[in-house]
Short mmCIF file of C-alpha atoms and ligand atoms in Angstrom, two decimals:
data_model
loop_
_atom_site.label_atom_id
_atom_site.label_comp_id
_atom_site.label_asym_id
_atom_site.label_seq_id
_atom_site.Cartn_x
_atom_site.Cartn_y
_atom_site.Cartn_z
CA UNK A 1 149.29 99.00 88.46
CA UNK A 2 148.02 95.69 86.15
CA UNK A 3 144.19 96.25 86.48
CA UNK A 4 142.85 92.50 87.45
CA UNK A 5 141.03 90.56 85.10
CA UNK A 6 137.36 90.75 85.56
CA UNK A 7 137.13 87.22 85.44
CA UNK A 8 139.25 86.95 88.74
CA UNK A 9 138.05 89.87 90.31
CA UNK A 10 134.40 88.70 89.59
CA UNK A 11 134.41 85.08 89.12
CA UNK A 12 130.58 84.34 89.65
CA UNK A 13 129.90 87.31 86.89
CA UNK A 14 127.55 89.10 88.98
CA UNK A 15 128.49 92.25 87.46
CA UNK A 16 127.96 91.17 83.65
CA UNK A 17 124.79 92.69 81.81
CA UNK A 18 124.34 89.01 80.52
CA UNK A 19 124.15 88.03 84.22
CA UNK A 20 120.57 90.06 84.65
CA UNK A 21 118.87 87.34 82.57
CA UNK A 22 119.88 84.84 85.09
CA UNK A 23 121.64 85.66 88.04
CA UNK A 24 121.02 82.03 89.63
CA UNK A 25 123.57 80.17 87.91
CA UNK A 26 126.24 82.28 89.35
CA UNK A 27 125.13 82.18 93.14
CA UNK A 28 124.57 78.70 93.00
CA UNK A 29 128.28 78.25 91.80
CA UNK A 30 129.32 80.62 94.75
CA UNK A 31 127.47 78.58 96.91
CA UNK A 32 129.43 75.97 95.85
CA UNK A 33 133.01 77.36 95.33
CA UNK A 34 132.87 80.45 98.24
CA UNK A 35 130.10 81.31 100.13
CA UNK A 36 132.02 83.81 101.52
CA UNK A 37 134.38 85.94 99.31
CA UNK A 38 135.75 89.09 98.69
CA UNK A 39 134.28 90.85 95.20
CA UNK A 40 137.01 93.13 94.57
CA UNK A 41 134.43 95.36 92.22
CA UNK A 42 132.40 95.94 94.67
CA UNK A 43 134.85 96.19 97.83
CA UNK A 44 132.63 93.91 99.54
CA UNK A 45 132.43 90.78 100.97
CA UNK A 46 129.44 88.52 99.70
CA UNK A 47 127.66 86.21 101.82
CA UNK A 48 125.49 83.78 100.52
CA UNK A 49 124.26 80.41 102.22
CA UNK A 50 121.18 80.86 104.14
CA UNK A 51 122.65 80.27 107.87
CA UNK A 52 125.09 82.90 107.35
CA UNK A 53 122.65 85.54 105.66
CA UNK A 54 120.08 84.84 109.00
CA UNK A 55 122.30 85.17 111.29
CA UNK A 56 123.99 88.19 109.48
CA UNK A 57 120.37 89.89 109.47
CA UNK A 58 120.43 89.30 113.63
CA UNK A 59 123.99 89.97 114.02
CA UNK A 60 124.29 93.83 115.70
CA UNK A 61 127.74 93.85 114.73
CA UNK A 62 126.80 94.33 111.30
CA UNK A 63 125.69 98.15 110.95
CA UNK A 64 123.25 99.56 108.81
CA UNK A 65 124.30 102.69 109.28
CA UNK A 66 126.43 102.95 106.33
CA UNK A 67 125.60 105.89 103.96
CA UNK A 68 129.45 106.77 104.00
CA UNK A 69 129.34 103.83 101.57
CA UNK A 70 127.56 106.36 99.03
CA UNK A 71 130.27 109.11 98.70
CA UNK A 72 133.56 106.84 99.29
CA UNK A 73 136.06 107.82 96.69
CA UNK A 74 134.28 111.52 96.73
CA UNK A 75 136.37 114.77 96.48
CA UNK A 76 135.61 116.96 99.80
CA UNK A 77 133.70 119.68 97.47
CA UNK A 78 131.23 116.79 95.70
CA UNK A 79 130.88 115.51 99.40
CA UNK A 80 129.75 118.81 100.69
CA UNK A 81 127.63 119.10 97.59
CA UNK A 82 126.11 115.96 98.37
CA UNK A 83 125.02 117.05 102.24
CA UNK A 84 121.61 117.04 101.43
CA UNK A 85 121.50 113.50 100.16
CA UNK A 86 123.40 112.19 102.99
CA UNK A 87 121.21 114.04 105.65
CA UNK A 88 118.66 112.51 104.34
CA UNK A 89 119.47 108.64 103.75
CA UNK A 90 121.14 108.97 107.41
CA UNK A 91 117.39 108.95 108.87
CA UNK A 92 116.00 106.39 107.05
CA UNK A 93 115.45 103.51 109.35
CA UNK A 94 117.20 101.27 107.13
CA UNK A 95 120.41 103.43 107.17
CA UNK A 96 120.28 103.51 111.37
CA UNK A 97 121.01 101.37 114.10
CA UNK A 98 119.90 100.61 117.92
CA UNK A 99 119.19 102.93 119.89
CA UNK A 100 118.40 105.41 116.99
CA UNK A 101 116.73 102.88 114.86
CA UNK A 102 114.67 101.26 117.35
CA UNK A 103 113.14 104.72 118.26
CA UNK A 104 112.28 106.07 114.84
CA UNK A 105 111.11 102.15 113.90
CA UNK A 106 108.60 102.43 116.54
CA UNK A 107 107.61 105.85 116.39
CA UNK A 108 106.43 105.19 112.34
CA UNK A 109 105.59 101.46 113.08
CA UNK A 110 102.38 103.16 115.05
CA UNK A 111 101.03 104.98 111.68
CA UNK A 112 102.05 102.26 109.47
CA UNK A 113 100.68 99.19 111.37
CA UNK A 114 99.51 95.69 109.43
CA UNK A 115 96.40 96.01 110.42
CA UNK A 116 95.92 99.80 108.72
CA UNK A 117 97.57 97.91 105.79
CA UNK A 118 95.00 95.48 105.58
CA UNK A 119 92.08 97.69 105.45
CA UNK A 120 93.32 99.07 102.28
CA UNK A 121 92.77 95.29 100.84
CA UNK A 122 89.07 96.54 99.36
CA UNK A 123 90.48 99.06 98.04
CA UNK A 124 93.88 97.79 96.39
CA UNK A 125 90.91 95.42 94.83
CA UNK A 126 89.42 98.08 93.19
CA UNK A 127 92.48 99.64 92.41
CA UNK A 128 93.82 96.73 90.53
CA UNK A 129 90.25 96.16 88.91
CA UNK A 130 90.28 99.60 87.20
CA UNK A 131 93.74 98.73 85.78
CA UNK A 132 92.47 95.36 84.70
CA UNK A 133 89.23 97.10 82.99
CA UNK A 134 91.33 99.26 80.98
CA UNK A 135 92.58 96.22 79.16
CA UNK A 136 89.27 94.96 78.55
CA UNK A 137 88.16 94.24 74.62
CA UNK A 138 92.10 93.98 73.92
CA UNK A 139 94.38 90.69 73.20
CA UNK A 140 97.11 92.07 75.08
CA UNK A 141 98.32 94.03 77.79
CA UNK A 142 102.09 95.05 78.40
CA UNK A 143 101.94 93.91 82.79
CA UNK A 144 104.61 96.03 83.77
CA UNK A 145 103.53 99.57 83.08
CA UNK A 146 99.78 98.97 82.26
CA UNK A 147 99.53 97.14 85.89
CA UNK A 148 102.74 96.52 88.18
CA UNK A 149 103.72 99.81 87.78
CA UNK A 150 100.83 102.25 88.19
CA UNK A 151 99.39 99.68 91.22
CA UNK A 152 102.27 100.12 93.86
CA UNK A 153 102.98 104.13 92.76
CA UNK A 154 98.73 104.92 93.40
CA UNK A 155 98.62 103.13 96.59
CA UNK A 156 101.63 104.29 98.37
CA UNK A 157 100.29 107.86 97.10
CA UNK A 158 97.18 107.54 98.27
CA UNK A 159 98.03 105.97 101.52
CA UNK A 160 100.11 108.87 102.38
CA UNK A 161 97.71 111.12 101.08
CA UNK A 162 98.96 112.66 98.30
CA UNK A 163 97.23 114.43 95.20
CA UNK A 164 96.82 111.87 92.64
CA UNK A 165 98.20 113.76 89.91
CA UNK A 166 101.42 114.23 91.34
CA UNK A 167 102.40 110.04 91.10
CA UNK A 168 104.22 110.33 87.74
CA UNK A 169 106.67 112.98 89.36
CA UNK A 170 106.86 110.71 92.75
CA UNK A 171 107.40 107.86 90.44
CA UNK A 172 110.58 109.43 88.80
CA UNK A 173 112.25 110.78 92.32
CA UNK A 174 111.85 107.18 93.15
CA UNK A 175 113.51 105.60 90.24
CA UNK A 176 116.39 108.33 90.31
CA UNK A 177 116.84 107.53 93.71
CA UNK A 178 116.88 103.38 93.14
CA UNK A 179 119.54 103.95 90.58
CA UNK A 180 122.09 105.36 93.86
CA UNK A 181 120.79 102.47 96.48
CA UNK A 182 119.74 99.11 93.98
CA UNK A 183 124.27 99.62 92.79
CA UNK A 184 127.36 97.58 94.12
CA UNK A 185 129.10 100.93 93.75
CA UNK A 186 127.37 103.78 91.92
CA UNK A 187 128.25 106.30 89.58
CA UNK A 188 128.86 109.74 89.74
CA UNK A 189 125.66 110.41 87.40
CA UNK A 190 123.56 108.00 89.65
CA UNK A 191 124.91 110.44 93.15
CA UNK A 192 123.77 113.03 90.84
CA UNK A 193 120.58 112.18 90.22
CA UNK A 194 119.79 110.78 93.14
CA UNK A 195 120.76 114.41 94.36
CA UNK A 196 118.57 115.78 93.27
CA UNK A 197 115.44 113.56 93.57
CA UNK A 198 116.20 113.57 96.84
CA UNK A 199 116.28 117.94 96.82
CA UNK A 200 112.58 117.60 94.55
CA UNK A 201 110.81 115.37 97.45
CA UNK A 202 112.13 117.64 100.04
CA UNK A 203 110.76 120.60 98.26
CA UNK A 204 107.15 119.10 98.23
CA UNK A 205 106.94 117.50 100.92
CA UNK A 206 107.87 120.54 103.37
CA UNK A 207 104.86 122.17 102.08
CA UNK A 208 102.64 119.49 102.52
CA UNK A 209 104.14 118.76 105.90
CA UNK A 210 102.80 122.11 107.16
CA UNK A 211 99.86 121.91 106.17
CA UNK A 212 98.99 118.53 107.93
CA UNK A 213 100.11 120.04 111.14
CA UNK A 214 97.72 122.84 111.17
CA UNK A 215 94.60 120.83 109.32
CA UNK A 216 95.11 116.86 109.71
CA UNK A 217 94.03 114.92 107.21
CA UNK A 218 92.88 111.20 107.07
CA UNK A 219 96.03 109.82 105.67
CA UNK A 220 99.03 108.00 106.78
CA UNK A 221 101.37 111.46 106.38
CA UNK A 222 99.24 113.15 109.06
CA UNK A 223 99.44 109.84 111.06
CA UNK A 224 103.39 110.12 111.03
CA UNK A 225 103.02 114.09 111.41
CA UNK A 226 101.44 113.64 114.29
CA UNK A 227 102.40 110.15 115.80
CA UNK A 228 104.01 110.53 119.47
CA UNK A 229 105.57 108.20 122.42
CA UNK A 230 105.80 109.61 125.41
CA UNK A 231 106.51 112.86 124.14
CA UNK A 232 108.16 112.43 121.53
CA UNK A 233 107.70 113.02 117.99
CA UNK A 234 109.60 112.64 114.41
CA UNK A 235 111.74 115.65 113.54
CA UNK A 236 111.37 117.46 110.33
CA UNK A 237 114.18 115.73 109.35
CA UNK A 238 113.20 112.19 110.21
CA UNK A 239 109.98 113.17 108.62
CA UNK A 240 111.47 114.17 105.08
CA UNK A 241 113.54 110.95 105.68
CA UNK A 242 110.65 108.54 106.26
CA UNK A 243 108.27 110.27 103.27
CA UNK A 244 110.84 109.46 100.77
CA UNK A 245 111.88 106.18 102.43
CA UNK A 246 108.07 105.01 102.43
CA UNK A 247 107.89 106.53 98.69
CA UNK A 248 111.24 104.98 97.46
CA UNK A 249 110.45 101.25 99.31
CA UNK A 250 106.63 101.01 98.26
CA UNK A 251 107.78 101.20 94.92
CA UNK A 252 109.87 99.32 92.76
CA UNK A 253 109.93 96.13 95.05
CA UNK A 254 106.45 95.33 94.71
CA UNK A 255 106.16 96.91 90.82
CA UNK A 256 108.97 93.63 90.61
CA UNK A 257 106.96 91.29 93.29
CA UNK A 258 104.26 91.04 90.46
CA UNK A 259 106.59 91.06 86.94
CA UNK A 260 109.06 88.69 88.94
CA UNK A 261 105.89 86.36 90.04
CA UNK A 262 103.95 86.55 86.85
CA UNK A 263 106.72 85.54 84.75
CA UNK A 264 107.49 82.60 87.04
CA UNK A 265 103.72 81.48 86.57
CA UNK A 266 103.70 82.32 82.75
CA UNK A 267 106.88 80.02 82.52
CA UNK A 268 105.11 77.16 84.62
CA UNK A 269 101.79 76.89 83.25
CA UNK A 270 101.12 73.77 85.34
CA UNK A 271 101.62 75.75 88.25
CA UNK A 272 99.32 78.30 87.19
CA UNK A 273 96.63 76.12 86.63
CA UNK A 274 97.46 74.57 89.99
CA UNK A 275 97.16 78.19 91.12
CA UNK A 276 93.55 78.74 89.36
CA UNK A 277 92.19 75.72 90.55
CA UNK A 278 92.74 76.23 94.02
CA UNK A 279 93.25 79.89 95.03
CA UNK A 280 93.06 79.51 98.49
CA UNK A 281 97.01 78.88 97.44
CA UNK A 282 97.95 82.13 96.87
CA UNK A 283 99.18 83.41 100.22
CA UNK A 284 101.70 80.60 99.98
CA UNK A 285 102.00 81.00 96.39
CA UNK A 286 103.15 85.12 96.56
CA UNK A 287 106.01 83.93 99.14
CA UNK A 288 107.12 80.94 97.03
CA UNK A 289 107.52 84.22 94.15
CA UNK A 290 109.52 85.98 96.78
CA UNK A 291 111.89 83.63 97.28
CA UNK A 292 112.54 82.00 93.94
CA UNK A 293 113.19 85.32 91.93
CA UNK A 294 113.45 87.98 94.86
CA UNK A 295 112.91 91.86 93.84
CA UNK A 296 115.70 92.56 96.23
CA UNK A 297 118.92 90.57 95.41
CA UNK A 298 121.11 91.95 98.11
CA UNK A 299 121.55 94.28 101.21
CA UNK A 300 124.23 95.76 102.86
CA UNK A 301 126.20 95.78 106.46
CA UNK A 302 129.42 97.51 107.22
CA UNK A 303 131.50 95.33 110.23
CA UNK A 304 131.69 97.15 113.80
CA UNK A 305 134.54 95.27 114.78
CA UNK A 306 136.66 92.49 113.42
CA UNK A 307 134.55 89.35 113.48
CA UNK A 308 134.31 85.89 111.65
CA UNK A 309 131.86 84.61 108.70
CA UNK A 310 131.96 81.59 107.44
CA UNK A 311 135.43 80.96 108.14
CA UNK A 312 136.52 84.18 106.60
CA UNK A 313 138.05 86.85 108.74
CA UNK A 314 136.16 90.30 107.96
CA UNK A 315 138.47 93.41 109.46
CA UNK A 316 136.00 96.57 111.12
CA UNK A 317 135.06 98.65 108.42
CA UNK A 318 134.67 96.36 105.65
CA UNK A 319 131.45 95.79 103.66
CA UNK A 320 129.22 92.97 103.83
CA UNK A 321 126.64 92.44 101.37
CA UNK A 322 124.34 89.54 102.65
CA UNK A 323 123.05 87.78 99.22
CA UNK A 324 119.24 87.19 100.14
CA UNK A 325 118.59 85.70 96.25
CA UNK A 326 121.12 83.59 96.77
CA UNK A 327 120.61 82.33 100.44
CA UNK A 328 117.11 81.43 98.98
CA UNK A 329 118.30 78.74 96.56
CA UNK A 330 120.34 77.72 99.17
CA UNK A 331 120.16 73.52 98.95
CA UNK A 332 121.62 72.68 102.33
CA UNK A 333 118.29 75.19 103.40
CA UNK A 334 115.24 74.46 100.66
CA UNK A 335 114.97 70.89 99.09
CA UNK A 336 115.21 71.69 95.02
CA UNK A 337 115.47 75.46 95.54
CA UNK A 338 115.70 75.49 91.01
CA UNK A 339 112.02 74.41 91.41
CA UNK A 340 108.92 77.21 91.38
CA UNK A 341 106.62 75.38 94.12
CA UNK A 342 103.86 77.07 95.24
CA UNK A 343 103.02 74.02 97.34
CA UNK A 344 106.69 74.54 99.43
CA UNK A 345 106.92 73.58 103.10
CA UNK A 346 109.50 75.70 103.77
CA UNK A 347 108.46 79.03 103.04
CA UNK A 348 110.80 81.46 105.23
CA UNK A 349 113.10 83.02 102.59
CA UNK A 350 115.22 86.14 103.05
CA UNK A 351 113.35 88.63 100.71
CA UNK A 352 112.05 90.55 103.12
CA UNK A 353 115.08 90.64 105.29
CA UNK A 354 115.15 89.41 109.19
CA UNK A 355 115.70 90.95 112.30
CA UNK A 356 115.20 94.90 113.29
CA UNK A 357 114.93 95.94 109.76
CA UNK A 358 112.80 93.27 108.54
CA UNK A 359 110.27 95.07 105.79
CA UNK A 360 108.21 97.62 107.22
CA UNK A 361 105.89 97.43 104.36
CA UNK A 362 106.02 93.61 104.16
CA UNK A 363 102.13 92.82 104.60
CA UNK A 364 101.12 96.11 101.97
CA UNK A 365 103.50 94.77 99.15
CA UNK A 366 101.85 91.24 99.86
CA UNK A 367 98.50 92.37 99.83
CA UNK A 368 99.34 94.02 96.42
CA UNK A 369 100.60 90.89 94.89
CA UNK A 370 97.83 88.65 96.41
CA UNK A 371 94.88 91.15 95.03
CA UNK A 372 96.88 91.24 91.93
CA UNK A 373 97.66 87.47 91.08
CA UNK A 374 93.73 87.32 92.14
CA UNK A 375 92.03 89.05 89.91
CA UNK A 376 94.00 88.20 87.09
CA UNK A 377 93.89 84.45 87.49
CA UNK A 378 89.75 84.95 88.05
CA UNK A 379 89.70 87.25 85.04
CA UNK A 380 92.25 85.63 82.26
CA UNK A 381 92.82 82.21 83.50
CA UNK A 382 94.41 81.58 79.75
CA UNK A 383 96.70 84.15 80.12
CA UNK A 384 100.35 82.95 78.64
CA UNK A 385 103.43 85.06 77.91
CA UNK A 386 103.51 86.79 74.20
CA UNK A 387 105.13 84.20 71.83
CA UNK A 388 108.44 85.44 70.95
CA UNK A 389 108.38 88.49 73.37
CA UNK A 390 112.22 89.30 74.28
CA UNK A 391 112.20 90.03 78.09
CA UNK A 392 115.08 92.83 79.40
CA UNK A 393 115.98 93.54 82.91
CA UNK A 394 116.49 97.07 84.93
CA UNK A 395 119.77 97.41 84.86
CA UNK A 396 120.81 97.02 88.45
CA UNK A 397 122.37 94.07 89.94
CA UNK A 398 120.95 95.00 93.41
CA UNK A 399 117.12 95.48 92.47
CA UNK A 400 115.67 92.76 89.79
CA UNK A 401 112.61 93.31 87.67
CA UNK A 402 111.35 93.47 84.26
CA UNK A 403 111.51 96.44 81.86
CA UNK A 404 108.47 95.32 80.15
CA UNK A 405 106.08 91.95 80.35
CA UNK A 406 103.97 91.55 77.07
CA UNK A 407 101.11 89.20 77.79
CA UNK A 408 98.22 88.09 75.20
CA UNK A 409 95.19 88.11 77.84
CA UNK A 410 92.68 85.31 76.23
CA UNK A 411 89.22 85.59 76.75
CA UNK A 412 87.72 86.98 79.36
CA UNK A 413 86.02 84.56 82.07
CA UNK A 414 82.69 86.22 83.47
C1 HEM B 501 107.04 93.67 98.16
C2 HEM B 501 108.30 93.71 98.00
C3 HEM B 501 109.31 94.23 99.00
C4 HEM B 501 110.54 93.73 99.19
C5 HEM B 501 111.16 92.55 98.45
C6 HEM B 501 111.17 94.49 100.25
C7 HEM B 501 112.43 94.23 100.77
C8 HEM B 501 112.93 94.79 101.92
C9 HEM B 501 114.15 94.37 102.58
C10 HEM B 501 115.08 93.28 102.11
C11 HEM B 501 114.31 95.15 103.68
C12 HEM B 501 115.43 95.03 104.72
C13 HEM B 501 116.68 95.71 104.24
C14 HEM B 501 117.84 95.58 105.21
O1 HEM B 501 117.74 94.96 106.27
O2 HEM B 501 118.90 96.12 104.87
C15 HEM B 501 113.22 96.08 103.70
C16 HEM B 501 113.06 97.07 104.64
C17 HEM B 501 112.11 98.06 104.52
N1 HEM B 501 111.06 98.09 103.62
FE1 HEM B 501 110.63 96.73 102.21
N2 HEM B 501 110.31 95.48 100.65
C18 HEM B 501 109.15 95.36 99.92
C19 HEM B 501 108.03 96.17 100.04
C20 HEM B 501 107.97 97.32 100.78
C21 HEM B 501 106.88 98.27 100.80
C22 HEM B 501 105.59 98.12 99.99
C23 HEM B 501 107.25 99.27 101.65
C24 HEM B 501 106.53 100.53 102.06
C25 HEM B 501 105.48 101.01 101.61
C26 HEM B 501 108.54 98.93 102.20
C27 HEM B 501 109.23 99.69 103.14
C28 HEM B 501 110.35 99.24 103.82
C29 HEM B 501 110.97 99.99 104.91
C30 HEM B 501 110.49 101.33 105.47
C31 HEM B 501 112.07 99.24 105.35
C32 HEM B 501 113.07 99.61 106.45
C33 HEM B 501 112.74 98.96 107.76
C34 HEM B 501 113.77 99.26 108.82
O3 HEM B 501 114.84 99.77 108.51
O4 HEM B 501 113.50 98.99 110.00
N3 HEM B 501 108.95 97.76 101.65
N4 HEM B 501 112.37 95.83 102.63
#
């Protein structure tokens, strides 16, 4: 069989490293040329204007529950291997569907609620103070692992309540596992590794599972441990599944909220001043950096039944990938959707998702970013990018963030 040429079978080159450094180029082209195609690397179809992505997000022929996605192409003794993995990722929410997922959804949704989110503002302040005193006396600070990443991995920890010195193991479980969900289609090594992440967070959490059922703590993980509807309450299982999906979700996204947003400001400096001039325009601001350079570039669906999407005929069983980064830069949707504009009208992008599975965590990870962009605009209000600093991207088409962000800080405004 003639293998076919990559730039057939993946015409918008979403799959070429080069492609990390801007991936906007080639969705605006497929929203152009085919909005709705078949990427034969992937074995998916890609959907990428706006109307289609929304009403793919509401559309309950489109299944979540798709972790068979994971292990296609496996031999039966690497799928048995791989049991705990898929028990596992088959009760996370986002792998589930009604009646399951609306169940488990509210069952967590009364431990995890916006308004317990938004007591932890005063304290995410702190948080990101501390990190922002450690740079203090220096001309520059690398953003992404002196600030984006510790921020998200010590909140999530200490919302759930765990020791503080474990974070740095949490943290790589988390990226093992991003390397198996953030792919089109991944590796053996990636299944592997996420493997075993997945065997490591078991392991600890068990033990500290059982000891919030005999001696509750004040902490979101005896919340879930002990949060019950009518009788009803999360399984071990579902447990286990929600820890990791809670650890896994608070993570990278929001580590990439910030790096994604910052470098956006740092590459508009008028809109950064705009920014420091009036901060009351920050809310806004933080979902104008969702949509233009999304953390999350795509999810995933798997058809029910035959059905229709934008013209195209999708057969049951096929995958659909619904292209959020590119359904934000969507023109017939947001006027000049190339322009950052933290002033924007229309501020209801697809980041977050839509619909049942719409982002649990949505109003922590904004919180972050908002207490983040903050304090450094009131503390370094000349900060600019390092001259000459080469930027490189994770390497993952399906998550998008920064490996590192050198910044030269300024003087500090008291
Ligand atoms: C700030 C950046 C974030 C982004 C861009 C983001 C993105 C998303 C998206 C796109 C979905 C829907 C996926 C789908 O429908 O297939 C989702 C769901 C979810 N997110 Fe987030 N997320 C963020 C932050 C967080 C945080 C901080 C947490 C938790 C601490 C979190 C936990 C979850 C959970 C549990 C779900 C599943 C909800 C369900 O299945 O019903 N996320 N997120």
């Amino acid at each position: 069989m003639t293998a076919i040429p990559m730039e057939v079978a993946d015409p918008f080159g979403l799959l070429h490293p080069e492609r990390r450094k801007d991936p906007y180029s080639g969705y605006a082209r497929m929203l152009r040329e085919a909005p709705v195609h078949f990427c034969e690397p992937w074995g998916a179809w890609l959907v990428s204007r706006y109307a289609d992505v929304n009403a793919g997000f509401r559309d309950l022929r489109l299944l979540s529950a798709r972790t068979g996605q994971f292990s296609a192409g496996m031999s039966e003794e690497v799928r048995k291997m791989m049991e705990p993995l898929a028990r596992n990722l088959s009760s996370w929410t986002l792998f589930l569907d009604a009646p399951s997922h609306t169940r488990l959804r509210g069952l967590i949704s009364k431990a995890f609620t916006p308004r317990m989110m938004e007591a932890l503002r005063p304290r995410i302040q702190a948080l990101v103070g501390e990190l922002l005193d450690a740079a203090r006396g220096k001309e520059r600070m690398e953003i992404i692992s002196e600030l984006a990443n510790p921020l998200p991995v010590i909140v999530i920890g200490e919302l759930l309540g765990l020791p503080r010195e474990d974070r740095y193991r949490l943290k790589r479980w988390s990226d093992q596992l991003a390397g198996l969900i953030g792919t089109g289609r991944p590796t053996q090594e990636q299944v592997t590794a996420g493997l075993n992440a997945i065997l490591e967070f078991e392991a600890y959490f068990r033990t500290l599972i059982a000891q919030r059922r005999t001696a509750p703590t004040n902490d979101l993980l005896s919340a879930l441990v002990h949060a019950e509807e009518k009788g009803n309450l999360l399984s071990e299982q579902e447990l286990l599944s929600t820890c990791t999906m809670l650890l896994f979700g608070g993570h990278e996204t929001t580590t990439n909220l910030i790096g994604n947003g910052l470098l956006a400001l740092l590459r508009h400096p008028e809109q950064w001043e705009l920014l420091c001039a009036s901060p009351e325009l920050l809310p806004d601001a933080v979902e104008e950096f969702l949509r233009y350079d999304p953390p999350v570039q795509f999810t995933n669906r798997e058809a029910a039944v035959d059905m229709e999407i934008g013209g195209q005929a999708i057969r049951k069983g096929e995958r659909v990938m619904l292209m959020m980064a590119a359904a934000n830069r969507d023109p017939a949707h947001f006027k000049d959707p190339d322009r950052l504009d933290v002033r924007r009208e229309e501020l209801r992008h697809m980041t977050l998702g839509m619909g049942p599975h719409y982002c649990l965590g949505a109003a922590l990870g904004r919180i972050e970013a908002q207490e983040t962009f903050a304090a450094l605009m009131r503390r370094f209000p000349r900060l600019k990018l390092e001259p000459g600093a080469t930027l490189d991207w994770v390497d993952s088409a399906g998550f998008r963030g920064l490996l590192s962000l050198p910044v030269v800080l300024g003087a500090e405004a008291r």
